[in-house]
Amino acid sequence: GLAVGMRVEQVLLVLLAACMVMPAKDPLLNICMDAKHHKTTPGPEGMLYKQCAPWKDNACCTANVSSEAHKDQSSLYNFNWNHCGVMPPKCKRHFIQDTCLYECSPNLGPWIEQVDSSWRRERILHVPLCKEDCEEWWEDCKDAVTCKDNWHKGWNWATGTNRCPWGSVCRPFSEVFPHPKDLCEKIWSNSFKYTTERRGSGRCIQMWFDPAHGNPNVVVAKYYAWQKRSSPARQQNVTAATGQAVRAVPWSVLVLLPLALVVFPEGTRGWGSL
């Protein structure tokens, strides 16, 4: 009976010690960025509109935001896709999908960066976009027309919506963005990064996916979150995060562990036999 009691005490101590080193919730996973229309935390939505529907089970956007993302003159940012004439539907659907990914995805944490802006506190930077997504975007938009290669800034907003700046010329996408890489990386100030990784590789973010097979970007976010934590440049942050994890341990564990060591001193002997 005494031996069994000691063994139980030892197991309890091991479990308590394990709780001390368990990491807190990964701050890079399943989160929403701090931006204009994003929810504070991701969660299910009863219904998301059309191209935003794949995220309905766990989204950073609301149904209203998903609906606005599909309008030519959206109230989200007063941005006009048709600033150089009507954008072809096959091209526009990529920009709608891009907007859905940005507004709805909870899997962009590894690429969220702080930003000093009047309309958002965070943005995404260098999200590795799958080769097919980028190249199909360029192929379907190469005959569309625009006057700028960076749509984040430099517009004439005098009328309340974006117009081409004075002196600019409307040209085909294929001239403004000679290659798929140019389109994906330049158009939103390097929000995306062109990669040679393919859909299903677990190494690139997909703008398009079939929710019936799950969200492939969950695995991708986990991989890059691990990679980000493992890089030498992040070691200091990892140390800080570990400290936060220890501080996050319930008070009962912090109290019970030293108490157990006092009450059951005999139980701490012979741990090597466990």
Short mmCIF file of C-alpha atoms in Angstrom, two decimals:
data_model
loop_
_atom_site.label_atom_id
_atom_site.label_comp_id
_atom_site.label_asym_id
_atom_site.label_seq_id
_atom_site.Cartn_x
_atom_site.Cartn_y
_atom_site.Cartn_z
CA GLY A 1 0.00 0.00 0.00
CA LEU A 2 2.82 2.38 0.91
CA ALA A 3 4.67 1.59 -2.32
CA VAL A 4 1.54 2.23 -4.40
CA GLY A 5 0.93 5.49 -2.56
CA MET A 6 4.47 6.63 -3.21
CA ARG A 7 4.15 5.71 -6.90
CA VAL A 8 0.91 7.73 -7.19
CA GLU A 9 2.60 10.68 -5.51
CA GLN A 10 5.50 10.44 -7.95
CA VAL A 11 3.17 10.38 -10.96
CA LEU A 12 1.30 13.41 -9.65
CA LEU A 13 4.56 15.28 -9.25
CA VAL A 14 5.60 14.44 -12.80
CA LEU A 15 2.25 15.66 -14.13
CA LEU A 16 2.51 18.85 -12.14
CA ALA A 17 6.03 19.45 -13.42
CA ALA A 18 4.85 18.82 -16.99
CA CYS A 19 2.19 21.48 -16.55
CA MET A 20 4.94 23.92 -15.64
CA VAL A 21 6.64 23.59 -19.01
CA MET A 22 3.60 23.19 -21.28
CA PRO A 23 3.52 26.08 -23.76
CA ALA A 24 0.69 28.56 -23.76
CA LYS A 25 -1.56 28.93 -26.83
CA ASP A 26 0.62 29.66 -29.84
CA PRO A 27 0.21 33.41 -30.50
CA LEU A 28 0.82 32.90 -34.25
CA LEU A 29 -1.97 30.39 -34.84
CA ASN A 30 -5.73 30.78 -35.24
CA ILE A 31 -5.77 34.54 -34.81
CA CYS A 32 -7.21 37.62 -36.51
CA MET A 33 -5.08 40.63 -37.32
CA ASP A 34 -5.86 43.98 -35.73
CA ALA A 35 -7.25 45.74 -38.79
CA LYS A 36 -10.26 47.73 -39.95
CA HIS A 37 -12.93 45.06 -40.41
CA HIS A 38 -11.54 41.99 -38.66
CA LYS A 39 -13.19 40.27 -35.72
CA THR A 40 -11.23 40.17 -32.47
CA THR A 41 -11.02 36.37 -32.53
CA PRO A 42 -11.91 33.81 -35.21
CA GLY A 43 -15.04 31.76 -34.93
CA PRO A 44 -17.85 30.13 -36.94
CA GLU A 45 -20.23 32.18 -39.08
CA GLY A 46 -23.64 30.85 -40.06
CA MET A 47 -23.17 31.99 -43.63
CA LEU A 48 -20.45 33.75 -45.62
CA TYR A 49 -21.13 35.13 -49.07
CA LYS A 50 -20.07 33.26 -52.22
CA GLN A 51 -16.27 33.22 -52.58
CA CYS A 52 -15.73 33.80 -48.85
CA ALA A 53 -17.81 30.71 -47.96
CA PRO A 54 -14.82 28.35 -47.45
CA TRP A 55 -14.02 30.13 -44.16
CA LYS A 56 -17.52 29.97 -42.64
CA ASP A 57 -16.55 27.34 -40.03
CA ASN A 58 -13.78 29.50 -38.60
CA ALA A 59 -13.55 33.07 -39.87
CA CYS A 60 -12.12 36.46 -38.99
CA CYS A 61 -14.80 38.18 -41.10
CA THR A 62 -18.52 38.68 -40.59
CA ALA A 63 -21.23 37.84 -43.12
CA ASN A 64 -21.63 41.54 -43.93
CA VAL A 65 -17.92 41.95 -44.68
CA SER A 66 -18.00 38.88 -46.93
CA SER A 67 -20.90 40.38 -48.88
CA GLU A 68 -19.20 43.76 -49.27
CA ALA A 69 -16.06 42.05 -50.58
CA HIS A 70 -17.97 41.10 -53.73
CA LYS A 71 -19.16 44.61 -54.70
CA ASP A 72 -17.56 46.72 -57.45
CA GLN A 73 -17.70 49.78 -55.18
CA SER A 74 -17.31 48.20 -51.75
CA SER A 75 -17.92 50.13 -48.55
CA LEU A 76 -14.99 48.26 -46.97
CA TYR A 77 -12.37 50.64 -48.39
CA ASN A 78 -14.23 52.62 -51.11
CA PHE A 79 -11.91 50.95 -53.59
CA ASN A 80 -12.95 50.88 -57.24
CA TRP A 81 -11.72 47.90 -59.25
CA ASN A 82 -12.88 49.63 -62.44
CA HIS A 83 -10.52 52.61 -62.29
CA CYS A 84 -9.35 52.03 -65.89
CA GLY A 85 -12.57 50.71 -67.37
CA VAL A 86 -14.53 47.63 -66.40
CA MET A 87 -12.39 44.84 -64.97
CA PRO A 88 -13.17 41.47 -66.64
CA PRO A 89 -15.14 39.12 -64.34
CA LYS A 90 -12.53 36.35 -64.62
CA CYS A 91 -9.94 38.79 -63.27
CA LYS A 92 -12.18 40.35 -60.64
CA ARG A 93 -12.90 36.99 -59.03
CA HIS A 94 -9.22 36.73 -58.06
CA PHE A 95 -9.34 40.11 -56.33
CA ILE A 96 -12.51 39.06 -54.52
CA GLN A 97 -10.79 35.85 -53.44
CA ASP A 98 -7.76 37.87 -52.34
CA THR A 99 -10.06 40.08 -50.25
CA CYS A 100 -11.79 37.03 -48.73
CA LEU A 101 -8.43 35.54 -47.75
CA TYR A 102 -7.29 38.82 -46.20
CA GLU A 103 -10.51 39.53 -44.29
CA CYS A 104 -11.56 35.99 -43.32
CA SER A 105 -8.51 33.78 -42.84
CA PRO A 106 -7.39 32.92 -39.28
CA ASN A 107 -4.22 31.32 -40.69
CA LEU A 108 -2.07 34.35 -41.51
CA GLY A 109 -0.52 34.77 -38.05
CA PRO A 110 3.10 33.93 -39.00
CA TRP A 111 3.09 36.89 -41.42
CA ILE A 112 1.31 39.53 -39.37
CA GLU A 113 3.41 42.65 -38.75
CA GLN A 114 2.82 45.81 -36.76
CA VAL A 115 2.11 48.87 -38.91
CA ASP A 116 1.67 52.57 -38.23
CA SER A 117 -1.52 53.35 -40.12
CA SER A 118 -4.65 55.39 -39.57
CA TRP A 119 -6.91 52.46 -40.52
CA ARG A 120 -5.16 49.38 -39.14
CA ARG A 121 -2.54 48.41 -36.56
CA GLU A 122 -1.40 45.23 -38.28
CA ARG A 123 -0.87 43.95 -41.82
CA ILE A 124 0.44 40.82 -43.54
CA LEU A 125 3.88 40.73 -45.14
CA HIS A 126 5.49 38.11 -47.45
CA VAL A 127 2.71 35.51 -47.22
CA PRO A 128 4.03 32.62 -49.39
CA LEU A 129 1.38 32.24 -52.07
CA CYS A 130 1.08 28.95 -53.95
CA LYS A 131 2.47 28.95 -57.48
CA GLU A 132 -0.86 28.03 -59.08
CA ASP A 133 -2.77 30.76 -57.24
CA CYS A 134 -0.35 33.45 -58.34
CA GLU A 135 -0.01 32.27 -61.92
CA GLU A 136 -3.76 31.80 -62.45
CA TRP A 137 -4.33 35.28 -61.03
CA TRP A 138 -1.89 36.75 -63.55
CA GLU A 139 -3.21 34.69 -66.46
CA ASP A 140 -6.83 35.74 -65.85
CA CYS A 141 -5.88 39.40 -65.38
CA LYS A 142 -3.19 39.92 -68.03
CA ASP A 143 -5.65 41.68 -70.37
CA ALA A 144 -7.23 43.81 -67.63
CA VAL A 145 -6.13 47.45 -67.43
CA THR A 146 -4.66 49.54 -64.61
CA CYS A 147 -2.55 52.65 -64.11
CA LYS A 148 -0.49 51.59 -61.07
CA ASP A 149 1.60 48.64 -59.92
CA ASN A 150 1.11 49.32 -56.18
CA TRP A 151 -2.53 49.62 -55.23
CA HIS A 152 -1.85 50.35 -51.56
CA LYS A 153 -0.86 53.98 -52.08
CA GLY A 154 -0.53 56.89 -54.50
CA TRP A 155 -4.15 57.16 -55.66
CA ASN A 156 -6.15 60.34 -56.13
CA TRP A 157 -8.84 60.16 -53.44
CA ALA A 158 -10.31 63.63 -54.08
CA THR A 159 -13.72 62.18 -54.97
CA GLY A 160 -13.80 59.76 -52.04
CA THR A 161 -12.82 56.75 -54.12
CA ASN A 162 -9.56 55.83 -55.82
CA ARG A 163 -8.84 57.42 -59.18
CA CYS A 164 -5.67 57.21 -61.24
CA PRO A 165 -3.12 59.86 -60.22
CA TRP A 166 -2.65 62.79 -62.59
CA GLY A 167 -0.26 61.98 -65.42
CA SER A 168 -0.60 58.19 -65.11
CA VAL A 169 -1.54 56.04 -68.11
CA CYS A 170 -3.88 53.03 -68.17
CA ARG A 171 -2.04 49.99 -69.51
CA PRO A 172 -2.67 46.23 -69.67
CA PHE A 173 -1.70 44.20 -66.61
CA SER A 174 0.78 42.30 -68.78
CA GLU A 175 2.77 45.54 -69.20
CA VAL A 176 2.40 46.81 -65.64
CA PHE A 177 3.13 43.33 -64.23
CA PRO A 178 5.32 41.48 -66.78
CA HIS A 179 5.39 38.27 -64.72
CA PRO A 180 3.15 36.56 -62.12
CA LYS A 181 5.74 37.38 -59.45
CA ASP A 182 5.38 41.11 -60.22
CA LEU A 183 1.62 41.02 -59.77
CA CYS A 184 1.55 39.00 -56.55
CA GLU A 185 4.37 40.86 -54.80
CA LYS A 186 3.94 44.45 -55.98
CA ILE A 187 0.20 45.02 -56.02
CA TRP A 188 -0.23 45.08 -52.22
CA SER A 189 3.22 46.26 -51.07
CA ASN A 190 4.70 42.77 -50.65
CA SER A 191 1.75 41.36 -48.72
CA PHE A 192 2.32 38.23 -50.79
CA LYS A 193 5.48 36.41 -51.80
CA TYR A 194 5.67 34.45 -55.04
CA THR A 195 6.81 30.85 -54.48
CA THR A 196 7.40 27.74 -56.54
CA GLU A 197 5.60 25.68 -53.89
CA ARG A 198 2.43 24.01 -55.10
CA ARG A 199 -1.02 23.55 -53.61
CA GLY A 200 -1.12 20.64 -51.21
CA SER A 201 2.60 20.91 -50.37
CA GLY A 202 1.93 22.29 -46.90
CA ARG A 203 4.41 25.08 -47.65
CA CYS A 204 2.26 27.74 -49.32
CA ILE A 205 -0.99 29.57 -48.65
CA GLN A 206 -3.90 28.87 -50.98
CA MET A 207 -6.36 31.61 -51.88
CA TRP A 208 -8.64 28.95 -53.36
CA PHE A 209 -9.62 25.69 -51.64
CA ASP A 210 -12.52 23.28 -51.30
CA PRO A 211 -13.81 23.39 -47.71
CA ALA A 212 -15.14 19.85 -48.11
CA HIS A 213 -11.53 18.68 -47.79
CA GLY A 214 -10.71 20.99 -44.87
CA ASN A 215 -8.66 24.18 -44.82
CA PRO A 216 -5.15 23.40 -46.16
CA ASN A 217 -3.79 26.66 -44.76
CA VAL A 218 -4.02 25.41 -41.17
CA VAL A 219 -1.07 23.06 -41.71
CA VAL A 220 0.88 25.75 -43.59
CA ALA A 221 0.47 28.24 -40.74
CA LYS A 222 1.68 25.62 -38.23
CA TYR A 223 4.78 24.91 -40.31
CA TYR A 224 5.78 28.56 -40.65
CA ALA A 225 4.95 29.32 -37.02
CA TRP A 226 7.35 26.52 -36.02
CA GLN A 227 9.94 27.81 -38.49
CA LYS A 228 9.61 31.35 -37.16
CA ARG A 229 10.06 30.20 -33.56
CA SER A 230 13.07 28.06 -34.52
CA SER A 231 15.05 30.76 -36.35
CA PRO A 232 18.04 32.23 -34.44
CA ALA A 233 16.65 35.73 -34.83
CA ARG A 234 13.59 34.66 -32.87
CA GLN A 235 15.31 32.95 -29.96
CA GLN A 236 14.96 35.98 -27.73
CA ASN A 237 11.24 36.12 -28.47
CA VAL A 238 10.94 32.40 -27.81
CA THR A 239 12.57 32.86 -24.41
CA ALA A 240 10.13 35.62 -23.63
CA ALA A 241 7.21 33.48 -24.80
CA THR A 242 8.39 30.63 -22.58
CA GLY A 243 8.39 32.99 -19.64
CA GLN A 244 4.86 34.02 -20.52
CA ALA A 245 3.84 30.38 -20.73
CA VAL A 246 5.15 29.71 -17.22
CA ARG A 247 3.37 32.79 -15.95
CA ALA A 248 0.20 31.47 -17.60
CA VAL A 249 0.26 28.25 -15.53
CA PRO A 250 -2.77 28.13 -13.21
CA TRP A 251 -2.04 29.38 -9.67
CA SER A 252 -3.14 26.04 -8.25
CA VAL A 253 -0.23 24.28 -10.01
CA LEU A 254 2.26 26.83 -8.75
CA VAL A 255 0.98 26.34 -5.20
CA LEU A 256 0.56 22.55 -5.23
CA LEU A 257 3.96 21.63 -6.65
CA PRO A 258 6.11 23.00 -3.80
CA LEU A 259 3.45 21.86 -1.31
CA ALA A 260 3.67 18.31 -2.67
CA LEU A 261 7.43 18.36 -2.29
CA VAL A 262 7.03 19.25 1.39
CA VAL A 263 4.18 16.89 2.23
CA PHE A 264 5.56 13.90 0.28
CA PRO A 265 9.34 14.14 0.61
CA GLU A 266 9.72 10.35 0.36
CA GLY A 267 7.81 10.32 -2.91
CA THR A 268 10.48 12.37 -4.62
CA ARG A 269 13.12 9.62 -4.24
CA GLY A 270 13.76 7.11 -6.97
CA TRP A 271 12.25 9.11 -9.85
CA GLY A 272 14.53 7.15 -12.16
CA SER A 273 12.41 4.06 -11.60
CA LEU A 274 9.30 5.66 -13.13
#
